[in-house]
Coordinates of C-alpha atoms in Angstrom, one line a residue:
X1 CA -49.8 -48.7 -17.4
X2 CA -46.6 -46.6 -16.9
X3 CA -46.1 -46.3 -13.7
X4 CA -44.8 -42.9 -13.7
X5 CA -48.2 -42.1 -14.9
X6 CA -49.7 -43.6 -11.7
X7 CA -51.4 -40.9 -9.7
X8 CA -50.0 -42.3 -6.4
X9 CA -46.6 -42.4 -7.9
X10 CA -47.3 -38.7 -9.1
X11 CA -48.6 -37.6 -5.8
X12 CA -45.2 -39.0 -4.1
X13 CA -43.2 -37.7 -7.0
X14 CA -44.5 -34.0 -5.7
X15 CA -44.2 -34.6 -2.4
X16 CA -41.0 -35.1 -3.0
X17 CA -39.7 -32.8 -4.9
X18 CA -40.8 -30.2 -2.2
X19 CA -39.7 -32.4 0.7
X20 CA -36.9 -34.0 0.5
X21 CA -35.6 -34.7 -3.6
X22 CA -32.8 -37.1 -2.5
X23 CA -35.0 -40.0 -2.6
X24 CA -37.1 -39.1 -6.2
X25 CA -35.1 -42.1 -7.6
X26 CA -36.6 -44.5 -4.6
X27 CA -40.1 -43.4 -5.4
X28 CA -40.0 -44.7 -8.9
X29 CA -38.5 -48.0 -8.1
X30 CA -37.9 -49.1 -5.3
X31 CA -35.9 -52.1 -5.9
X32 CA -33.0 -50.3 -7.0
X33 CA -31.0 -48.1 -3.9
X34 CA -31.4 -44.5 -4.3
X35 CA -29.4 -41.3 -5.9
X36 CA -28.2 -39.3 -2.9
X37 CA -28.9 -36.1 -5.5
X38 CA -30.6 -36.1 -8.5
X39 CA -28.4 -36.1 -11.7
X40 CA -29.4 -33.0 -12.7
X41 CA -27.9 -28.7 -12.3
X42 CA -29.7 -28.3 -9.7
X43 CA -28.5 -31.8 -7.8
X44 CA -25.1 -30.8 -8.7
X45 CA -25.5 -27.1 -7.1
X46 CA -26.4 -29.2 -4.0
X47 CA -23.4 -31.9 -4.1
X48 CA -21.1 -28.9 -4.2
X49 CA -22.7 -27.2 -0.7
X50 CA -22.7 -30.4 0.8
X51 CA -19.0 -31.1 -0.3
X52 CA -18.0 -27.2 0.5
X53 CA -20.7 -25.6 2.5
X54 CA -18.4 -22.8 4.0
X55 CA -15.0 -22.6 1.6
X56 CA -16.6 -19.8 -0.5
X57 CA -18.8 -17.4 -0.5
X58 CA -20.3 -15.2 -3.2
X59 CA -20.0 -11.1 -2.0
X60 CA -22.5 -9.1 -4.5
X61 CA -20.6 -5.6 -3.3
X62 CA -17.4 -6.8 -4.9
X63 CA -19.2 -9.1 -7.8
X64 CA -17.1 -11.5 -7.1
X65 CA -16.5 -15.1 -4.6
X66 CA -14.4 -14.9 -1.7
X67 CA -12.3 -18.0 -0.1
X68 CA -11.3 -19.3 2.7
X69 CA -7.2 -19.9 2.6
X70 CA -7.4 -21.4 6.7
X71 CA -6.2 -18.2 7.8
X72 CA -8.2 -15.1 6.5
X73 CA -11.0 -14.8 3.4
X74 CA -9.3 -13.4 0.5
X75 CA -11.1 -12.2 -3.2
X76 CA -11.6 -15.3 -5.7
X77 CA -9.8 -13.7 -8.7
X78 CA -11.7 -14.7 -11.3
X79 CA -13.4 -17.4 -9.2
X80 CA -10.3 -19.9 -9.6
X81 CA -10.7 -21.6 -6.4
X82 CA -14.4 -21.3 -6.8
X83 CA -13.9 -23.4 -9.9
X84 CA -11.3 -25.7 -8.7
X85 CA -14.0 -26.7 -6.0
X86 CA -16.8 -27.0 -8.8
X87 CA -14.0 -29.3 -10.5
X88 CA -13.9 -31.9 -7.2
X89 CA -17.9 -31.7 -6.9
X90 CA -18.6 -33.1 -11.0
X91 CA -15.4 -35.5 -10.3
X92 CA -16.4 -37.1 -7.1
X93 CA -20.1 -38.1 -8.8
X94 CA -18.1 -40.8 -10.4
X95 CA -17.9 -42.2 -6.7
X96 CA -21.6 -42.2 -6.1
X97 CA -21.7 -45.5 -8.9
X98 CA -19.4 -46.9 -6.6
X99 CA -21.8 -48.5 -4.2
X100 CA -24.6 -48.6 -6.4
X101 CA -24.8 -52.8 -7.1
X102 CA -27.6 -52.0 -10.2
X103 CA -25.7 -51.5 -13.7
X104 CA -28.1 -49.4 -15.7
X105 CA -28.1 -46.9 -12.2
X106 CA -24.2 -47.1 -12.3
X107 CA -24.1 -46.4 -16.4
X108 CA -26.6 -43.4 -15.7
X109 CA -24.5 -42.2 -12.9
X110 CA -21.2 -42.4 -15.0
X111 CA -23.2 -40.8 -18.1
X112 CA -24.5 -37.7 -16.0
X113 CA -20.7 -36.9 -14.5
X114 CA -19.3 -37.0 -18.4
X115 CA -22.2 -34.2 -19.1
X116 CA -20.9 -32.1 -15.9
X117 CA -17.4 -32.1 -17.2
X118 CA -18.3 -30.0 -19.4
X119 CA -17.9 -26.0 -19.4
X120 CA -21.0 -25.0 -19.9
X121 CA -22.5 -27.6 -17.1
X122 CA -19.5 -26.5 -14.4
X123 CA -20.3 -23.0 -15.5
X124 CA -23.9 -23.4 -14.0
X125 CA -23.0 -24.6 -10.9
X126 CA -21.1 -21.4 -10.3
X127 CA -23.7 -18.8 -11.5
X128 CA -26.6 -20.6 -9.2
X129 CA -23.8 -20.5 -6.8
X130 CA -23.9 -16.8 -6.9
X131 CA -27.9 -16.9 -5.6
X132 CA -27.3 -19.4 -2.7
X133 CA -23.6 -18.8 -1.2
X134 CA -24.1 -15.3 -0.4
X135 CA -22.7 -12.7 2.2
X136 CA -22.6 -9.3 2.0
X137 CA -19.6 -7.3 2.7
X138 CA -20.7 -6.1 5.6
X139 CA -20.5 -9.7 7.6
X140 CA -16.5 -9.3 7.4
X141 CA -14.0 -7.7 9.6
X142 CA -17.0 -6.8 11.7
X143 CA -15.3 -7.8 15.4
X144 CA -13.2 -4.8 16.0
X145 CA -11.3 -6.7 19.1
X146 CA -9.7 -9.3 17.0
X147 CA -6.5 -8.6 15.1
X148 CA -5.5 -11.5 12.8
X149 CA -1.9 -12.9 12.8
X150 CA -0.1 -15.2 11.0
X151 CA -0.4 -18.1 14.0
X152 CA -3.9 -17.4 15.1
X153 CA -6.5 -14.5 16.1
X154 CA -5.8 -12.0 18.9
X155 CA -8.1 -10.9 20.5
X156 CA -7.2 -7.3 22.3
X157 CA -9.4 -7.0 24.8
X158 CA -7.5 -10.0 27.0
X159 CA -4.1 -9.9 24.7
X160 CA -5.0 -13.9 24.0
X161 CA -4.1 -15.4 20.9
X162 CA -7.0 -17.9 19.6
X163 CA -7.3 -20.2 16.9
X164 CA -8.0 -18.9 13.3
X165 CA -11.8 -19.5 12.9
X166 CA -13.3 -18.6 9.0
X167 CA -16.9 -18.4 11.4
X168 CA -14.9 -14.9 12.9
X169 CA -15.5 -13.5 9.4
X170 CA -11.5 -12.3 9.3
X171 CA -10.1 -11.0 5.3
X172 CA -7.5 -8.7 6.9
X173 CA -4.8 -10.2 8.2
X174 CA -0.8 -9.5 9.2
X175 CA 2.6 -10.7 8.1
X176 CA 3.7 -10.9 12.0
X177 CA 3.4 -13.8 13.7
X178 CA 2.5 -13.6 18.0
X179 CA 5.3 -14.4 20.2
X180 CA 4.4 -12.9 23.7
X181 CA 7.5 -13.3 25.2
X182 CA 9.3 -11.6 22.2
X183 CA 10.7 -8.3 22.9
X184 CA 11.8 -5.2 20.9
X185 CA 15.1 -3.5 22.3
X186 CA 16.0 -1.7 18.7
X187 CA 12.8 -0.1 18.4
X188 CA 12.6 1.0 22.2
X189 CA 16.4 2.6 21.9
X190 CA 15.0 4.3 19.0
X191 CA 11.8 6.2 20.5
X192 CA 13.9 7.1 23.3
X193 CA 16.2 8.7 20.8
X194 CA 13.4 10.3 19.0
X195 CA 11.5 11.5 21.8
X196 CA 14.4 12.6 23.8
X197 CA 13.6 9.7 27.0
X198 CA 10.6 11.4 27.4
X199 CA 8.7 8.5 29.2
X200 CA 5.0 10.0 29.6
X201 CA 5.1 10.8 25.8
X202 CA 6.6 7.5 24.6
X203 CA 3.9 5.7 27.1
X204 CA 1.1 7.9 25.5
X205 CA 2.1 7.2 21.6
X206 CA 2.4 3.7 22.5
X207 CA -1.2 3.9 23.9
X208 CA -2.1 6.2 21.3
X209 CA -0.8 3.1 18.5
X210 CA -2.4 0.7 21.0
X211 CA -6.1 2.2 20.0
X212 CA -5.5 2.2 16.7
X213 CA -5.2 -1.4 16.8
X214 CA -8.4 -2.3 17.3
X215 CA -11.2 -0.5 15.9
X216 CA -13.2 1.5 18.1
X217 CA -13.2 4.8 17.8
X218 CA -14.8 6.2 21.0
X219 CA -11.7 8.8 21.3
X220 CA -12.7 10.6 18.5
X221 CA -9.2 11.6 17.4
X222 CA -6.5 11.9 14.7
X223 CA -2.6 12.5 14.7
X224 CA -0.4 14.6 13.7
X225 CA 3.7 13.9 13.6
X226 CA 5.0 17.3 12.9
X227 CA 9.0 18.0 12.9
X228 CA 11.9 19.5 10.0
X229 CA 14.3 17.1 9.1
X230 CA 15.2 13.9 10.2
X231 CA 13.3 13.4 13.3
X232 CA 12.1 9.9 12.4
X233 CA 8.3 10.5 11.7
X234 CA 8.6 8.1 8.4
X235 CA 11.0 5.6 10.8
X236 CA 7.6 5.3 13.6
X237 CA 5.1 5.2 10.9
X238 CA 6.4 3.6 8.0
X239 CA 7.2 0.7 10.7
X240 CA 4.3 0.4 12.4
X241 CA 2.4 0.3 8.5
X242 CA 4.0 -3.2 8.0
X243 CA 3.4 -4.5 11.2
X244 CA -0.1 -3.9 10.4
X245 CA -0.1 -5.7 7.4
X246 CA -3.7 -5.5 5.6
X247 CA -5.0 -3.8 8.7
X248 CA -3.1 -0.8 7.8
X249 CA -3.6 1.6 4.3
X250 CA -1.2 4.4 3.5
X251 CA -3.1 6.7 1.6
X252 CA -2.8 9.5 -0.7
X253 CA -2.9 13.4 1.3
X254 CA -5.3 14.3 -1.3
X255 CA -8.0 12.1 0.1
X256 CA -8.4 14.1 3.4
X257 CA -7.5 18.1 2.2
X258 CA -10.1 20.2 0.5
X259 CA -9.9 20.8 -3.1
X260 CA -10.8 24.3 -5.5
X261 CA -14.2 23.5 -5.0
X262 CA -14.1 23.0 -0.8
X263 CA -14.7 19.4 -0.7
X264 CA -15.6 16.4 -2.3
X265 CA -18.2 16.5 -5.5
X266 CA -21.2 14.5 -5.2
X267 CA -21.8 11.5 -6.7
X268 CA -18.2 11.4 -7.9
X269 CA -15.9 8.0 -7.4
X270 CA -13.8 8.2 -4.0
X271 CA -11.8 5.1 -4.5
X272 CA -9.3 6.3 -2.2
X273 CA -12.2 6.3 0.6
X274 CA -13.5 3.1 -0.7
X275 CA -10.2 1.2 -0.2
X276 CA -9.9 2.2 3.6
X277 CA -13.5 -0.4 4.8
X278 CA -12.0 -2.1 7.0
X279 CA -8.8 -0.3 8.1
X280 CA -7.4 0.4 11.0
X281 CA -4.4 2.0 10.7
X282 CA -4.2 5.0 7.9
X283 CA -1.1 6.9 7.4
X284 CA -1.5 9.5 5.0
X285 CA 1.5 10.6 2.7
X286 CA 3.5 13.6 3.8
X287 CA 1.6 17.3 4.1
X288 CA 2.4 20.2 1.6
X289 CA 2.6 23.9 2.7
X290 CA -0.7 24.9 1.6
X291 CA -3.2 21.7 2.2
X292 CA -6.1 22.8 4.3
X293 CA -7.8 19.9 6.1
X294 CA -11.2 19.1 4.4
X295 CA -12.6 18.9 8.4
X296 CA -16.0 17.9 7.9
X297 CA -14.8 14.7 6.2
X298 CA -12.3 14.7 9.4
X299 CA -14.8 15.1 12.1
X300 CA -16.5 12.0 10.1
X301 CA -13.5 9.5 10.0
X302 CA -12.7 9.8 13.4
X303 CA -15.7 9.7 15.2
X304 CA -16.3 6.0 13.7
X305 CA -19.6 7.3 11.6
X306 CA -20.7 6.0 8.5
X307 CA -18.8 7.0 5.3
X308 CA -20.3 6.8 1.3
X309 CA -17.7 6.0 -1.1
X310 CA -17.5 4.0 -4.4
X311 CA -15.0 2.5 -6.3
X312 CA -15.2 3.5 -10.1
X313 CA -18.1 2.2 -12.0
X314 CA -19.6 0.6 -8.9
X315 CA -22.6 1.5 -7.3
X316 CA -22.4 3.5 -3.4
X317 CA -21.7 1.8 -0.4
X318 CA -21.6 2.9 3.5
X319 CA -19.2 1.6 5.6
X320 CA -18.5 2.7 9.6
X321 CA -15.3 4.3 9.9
X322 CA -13.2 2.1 12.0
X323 CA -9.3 3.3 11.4
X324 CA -7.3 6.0 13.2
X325 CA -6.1 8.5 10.6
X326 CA -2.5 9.7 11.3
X327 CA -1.2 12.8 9.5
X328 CA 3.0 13.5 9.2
X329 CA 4.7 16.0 7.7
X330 CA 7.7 19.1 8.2
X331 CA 4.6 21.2 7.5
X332 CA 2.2 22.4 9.8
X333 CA -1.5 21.6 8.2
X334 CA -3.9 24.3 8.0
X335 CA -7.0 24.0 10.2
X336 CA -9.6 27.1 9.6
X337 CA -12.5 26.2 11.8
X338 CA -11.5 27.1 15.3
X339 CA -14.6 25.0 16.8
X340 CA -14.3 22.8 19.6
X341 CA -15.3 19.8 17.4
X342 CA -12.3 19.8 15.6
X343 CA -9.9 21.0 18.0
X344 CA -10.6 17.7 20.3
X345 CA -9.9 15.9 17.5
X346 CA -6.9 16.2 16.5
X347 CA -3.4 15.6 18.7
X348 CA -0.2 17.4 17.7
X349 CA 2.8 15.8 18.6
X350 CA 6.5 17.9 17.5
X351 CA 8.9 15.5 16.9
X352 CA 12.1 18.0 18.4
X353 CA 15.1 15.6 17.6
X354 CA 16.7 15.6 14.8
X355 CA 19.6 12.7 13.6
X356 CA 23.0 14.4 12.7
X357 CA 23.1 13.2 9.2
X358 CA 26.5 11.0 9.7
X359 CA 24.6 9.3 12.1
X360 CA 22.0 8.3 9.7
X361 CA 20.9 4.5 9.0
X362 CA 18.9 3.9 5.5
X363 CA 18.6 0.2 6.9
X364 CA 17.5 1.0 10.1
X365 CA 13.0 0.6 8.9
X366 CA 13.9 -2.6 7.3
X367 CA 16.4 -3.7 10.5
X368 CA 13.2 -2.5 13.1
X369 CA 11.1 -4.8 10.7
X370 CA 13.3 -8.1 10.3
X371 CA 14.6 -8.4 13.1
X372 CA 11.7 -7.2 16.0
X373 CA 8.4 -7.6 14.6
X374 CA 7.0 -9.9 17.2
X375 CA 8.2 -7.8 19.6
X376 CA 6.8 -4.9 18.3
X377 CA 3.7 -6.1 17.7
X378 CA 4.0 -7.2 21.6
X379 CA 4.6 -3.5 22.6
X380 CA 1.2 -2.4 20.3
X381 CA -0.8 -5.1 22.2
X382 CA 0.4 -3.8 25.4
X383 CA -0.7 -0.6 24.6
X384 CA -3.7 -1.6 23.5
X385 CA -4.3 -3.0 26.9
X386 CA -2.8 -0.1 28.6
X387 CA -5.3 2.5 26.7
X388 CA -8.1 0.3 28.0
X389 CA -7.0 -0.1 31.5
X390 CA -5.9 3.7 31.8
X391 CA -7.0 5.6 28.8
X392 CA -4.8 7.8 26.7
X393 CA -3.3 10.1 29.7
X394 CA -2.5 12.7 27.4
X395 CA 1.3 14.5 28.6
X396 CA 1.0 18.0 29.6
X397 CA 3.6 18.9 26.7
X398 CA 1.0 17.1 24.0
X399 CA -1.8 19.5 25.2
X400 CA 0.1 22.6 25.3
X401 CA 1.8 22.0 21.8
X402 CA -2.0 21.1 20.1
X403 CA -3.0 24.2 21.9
X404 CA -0.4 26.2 20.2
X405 CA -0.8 25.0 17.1
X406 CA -4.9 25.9 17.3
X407 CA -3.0 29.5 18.3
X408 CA -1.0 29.8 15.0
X409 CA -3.7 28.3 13.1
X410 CA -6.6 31.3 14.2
X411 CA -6.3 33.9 11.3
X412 CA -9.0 35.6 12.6
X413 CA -7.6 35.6 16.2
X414 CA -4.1 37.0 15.2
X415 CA -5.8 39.8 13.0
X416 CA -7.7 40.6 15.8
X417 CA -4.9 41.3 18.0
X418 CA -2.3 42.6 15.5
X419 CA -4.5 45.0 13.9
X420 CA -7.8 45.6 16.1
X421 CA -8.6 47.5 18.9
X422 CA -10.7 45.5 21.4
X423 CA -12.7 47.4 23.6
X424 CA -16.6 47.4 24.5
X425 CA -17.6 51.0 23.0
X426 CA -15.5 50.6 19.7
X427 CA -17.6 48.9 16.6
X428 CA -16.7 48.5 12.8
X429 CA -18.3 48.2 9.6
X430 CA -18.0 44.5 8.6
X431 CA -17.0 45.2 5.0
X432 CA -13.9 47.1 6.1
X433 CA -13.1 44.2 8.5
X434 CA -13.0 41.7 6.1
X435 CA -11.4 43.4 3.5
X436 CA -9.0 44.3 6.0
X437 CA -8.9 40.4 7.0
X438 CA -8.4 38.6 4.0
X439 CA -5.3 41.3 3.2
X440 CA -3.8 40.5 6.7
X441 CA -4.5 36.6 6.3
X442 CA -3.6 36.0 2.6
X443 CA -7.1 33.4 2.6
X444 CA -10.1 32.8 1.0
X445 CA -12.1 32.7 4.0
X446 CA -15.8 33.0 3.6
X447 CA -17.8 35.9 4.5
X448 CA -20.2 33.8 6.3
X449 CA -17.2 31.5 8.0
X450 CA -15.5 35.3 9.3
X451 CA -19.0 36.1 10.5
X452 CA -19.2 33.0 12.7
X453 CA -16.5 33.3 13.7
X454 CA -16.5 36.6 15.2
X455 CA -19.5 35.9 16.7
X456 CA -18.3 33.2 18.6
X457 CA -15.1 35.3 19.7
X458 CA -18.3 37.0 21.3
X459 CA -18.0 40.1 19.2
X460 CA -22.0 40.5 18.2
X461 CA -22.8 41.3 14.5
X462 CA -26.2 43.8 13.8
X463 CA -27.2 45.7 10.7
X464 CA -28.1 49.8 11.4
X465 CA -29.7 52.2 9.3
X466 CA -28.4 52.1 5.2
X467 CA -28.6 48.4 5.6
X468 CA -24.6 48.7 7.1
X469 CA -23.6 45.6 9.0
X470 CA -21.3 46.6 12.5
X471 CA -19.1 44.4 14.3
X472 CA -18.8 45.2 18.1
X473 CA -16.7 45.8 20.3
X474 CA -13.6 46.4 17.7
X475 CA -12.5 48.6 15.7
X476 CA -9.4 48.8 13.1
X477 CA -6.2 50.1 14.3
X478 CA -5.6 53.0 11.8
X479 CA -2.1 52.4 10.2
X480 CA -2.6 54.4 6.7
X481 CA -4.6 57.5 5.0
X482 CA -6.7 54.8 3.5
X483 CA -7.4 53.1 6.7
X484 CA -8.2 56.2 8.1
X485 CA -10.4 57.3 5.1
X486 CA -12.3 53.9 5.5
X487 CA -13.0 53.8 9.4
X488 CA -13.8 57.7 10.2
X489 CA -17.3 56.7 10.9
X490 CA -17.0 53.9 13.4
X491 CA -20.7 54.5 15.1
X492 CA -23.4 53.2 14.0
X493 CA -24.9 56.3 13.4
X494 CA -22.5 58.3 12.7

């Protein structure tokens, strides 16, 4: 009788086969020592996660396998070390004959690694890989205390530098490597030349890059450079952009002002969002004269909530916001709503100095970079620490030039003191107002956004008899026949 067709023999062989399959070969005869893994796809698929349990890693978000490179995970392109690993797993079955004293188990051994070389064999083992080696892209860059350098991991909230560990889950990583004694007298000399010695403001930008090292977002803020000339704004941040290696994204203005249609369209591709998972630094390129802040996408990025983008082609994905946008520019960007939810948000900071151009070095960004690095990624650190030990501080001259700027940025605030009379009894029909607005203010302001926000100037809007809306407490200065003409009736009833 065969003995394969022995029903003890078959009852083992299942038992087996969904209990432990290394030892199918020992069931059927026992005299000869047993196949580790069966000489088969699926024993292959298992030699190679045995051999390479955690050097890849298959990410269905990207459709593609990441590595491990000993310092950071980095994208498999085109799954070459993927396959390079496969390669080792079919050549070291050879060595499995090696200790095997029975021939025909040694010839069958040899015979089955000759099959895996070939393409279509190696080629399975990396599409079941794909089903068992999985992590989504959501496991990655998750710890938003460490910051990964080229000798190790720091972790920010003690300023420690730690061995890299591919468990931590790092794919970002910086070309600086940590030197804690290293210092950085260039780049101090240079913001106390931009920001006149000013130590409370130097202390607070340093603080302010400090937090933007590390990825929470509990301030809920974003930056703006502002200054004409050469005042160093593209010096700071340009520098600070390659310290932060991967961890930092200069991105396209475009990706954060509204467009003809107000915002973003739905459903459309936003690889420019899509690229920033993972950030922590973004420095957007420099502001034109008449980019309007898209501020719901603002009040978004900065409070750390979750963002939809997609990269083209590619299905949706959310990510948490977890980078500190900062803005630059010798133009002042326009802010319409006058809320308090955007005006917390966003920190102006003039830039007053300007270089004498004979005094100007072009080599000076790529001197700050050679030659003090370490030492400037000390000084971030530092104020990392700092921000956490003291919080931001913000100087008294930072407060009053964001409130100033709010000042010059509320249309509806200037046209109601250059062209309105503001007093209790007086009221105006609405449709004169606006008119009367949008010639004063050059914009495109909505009828329902000048509504709001009159209203929450405290100037009450109610509709009278004819269906005419009144605006109280105002009324229009009269400076011409036809404003005259307009506003003769400025009662209700009247």
């Amino acid at each position: 009788m065969n003995p394969l067709l022995n029903p003890v023999v078959i009852d083992q062989l299942r038992a087996e086969i969904f209990g432990d399959i290394a030892n199918i070969q020992s069931v059927i005869d026992r005299d000869k020592p047993p196949i580790k893994y069966p000489l088969t796809d699926l024993g292959n698929v298992e030699r190679f996660i045995q051999l390479f349990p955690d050097e890849v890693c298959y990410i269905p978000q990207e459709n593609d396998f990441s590595a491990y490179d000993d310092k950071k995970w980095t994208r498999d392109l085109q799954g070459k070390r993927t396959h390079e690993l496969v390669d080792k797993t079919v050549r070291s079955i050879y060595g499995e004959a090696e200790n095997v004293p029975d021939e025909h188990t040694r010839k069958q051994i040899a015979k089955h690694a000759l099959r895996s070389e070939a393409k279509n064999r190696r080629d399975a083992i990396v599409n079941d890989l794909k089903h068992r080696l999985v992590k989504s892209i959501d496991e990655f860059d998750r710890d938003p205390w460490l910051f990964n350098v080229q000798n190790g991991t720091i972790d920010l909230k003690t300023g420690k530098l730690q061995q890299h560990n591919r468990a931590d889950c790092l794919m970002k990583i910086s070309p600086v490597t940590y030197y804690p004694e290293a210092k950085c007298p260039l780049w101090t000399e240079t913001l106390n030349l931009f920001f006149r010695n000013s130590k409370p403001i130097i202390e607070y930008i340093q603080k302010l890059f400090g937090y933007t090292l590390c990825g929470i977002k509990n301030e809920r803020l974003v930056v703006f450079l502002y200054g004409r000339g050469r005042n160093g704004k593209t010096t700071l941040t340009s520098t600070i952009l390659k310290i932060f290696g991967d961890y930092g994204q200069a991105a396209d203005i475009s990706t954060f002002i509204e467009n003809k249609w107000g915002g973003r369209q739905a459903g459309s591709a936003s690889e420019d969002l899509a690229r920033l998972r993972g950030t922590r630094y973004v420095r957007a390129t420099e502001i034109g004269t008449k980019d309007k802040l898209n501020e719901k996408l603002i009040k978004d990025i900065s409070g750390g909530d979750i963002i939809t983008a997609r990269f083209l082609f590619s299905r949706s994905f959310d990510f948490q916001s977890c980078f500190t946008l900062w803005f630059f520019g010798n133009e002042k960007i326009k802010v319409e709503g006058q809320d308090v939810g955007i005006k917390d948000r966003i920190k102006f900071i003039p830039l007053t100095f300007e270089i004498p151009k004979d005094q100007e070095d072009p080599s000076m960004r790529d001197r700050l970079f050679s030659e003090e690095a370490p030492g400037i990624l000390n000084w971030l650190v530092e104020g990392c620490l700092k921000w956490q030990g003291e919080g931001l501080m913000e100087p008294a001259e930072i407060s009053q030039a964001t409130i100033e700027f709010f000042e010059e940025q509320d249309l509806v605030g200037l046209f109601l003191r250059d062209c309105c009379n503001i007093e209790e009894t007086n009221s105006a029909k609405y449709k004169n107002l606006y008119h009367a607005f949008i010639e004063y203010s050059d914009t495109s302001i909505s009828r329902y956004q000048f509504s709001k926000t009159l209203e929450d100037k405290g100037h009450k809007i109610i509709t009278a008899s004819r269906n005419q809306r009144y605006v109280m407490g105002l009324s229009l200065k009269l400076t011409n026949v036809k404003d005259r003409d307009e506003n003769k009736n400025t009662t209700m009833f009247g």
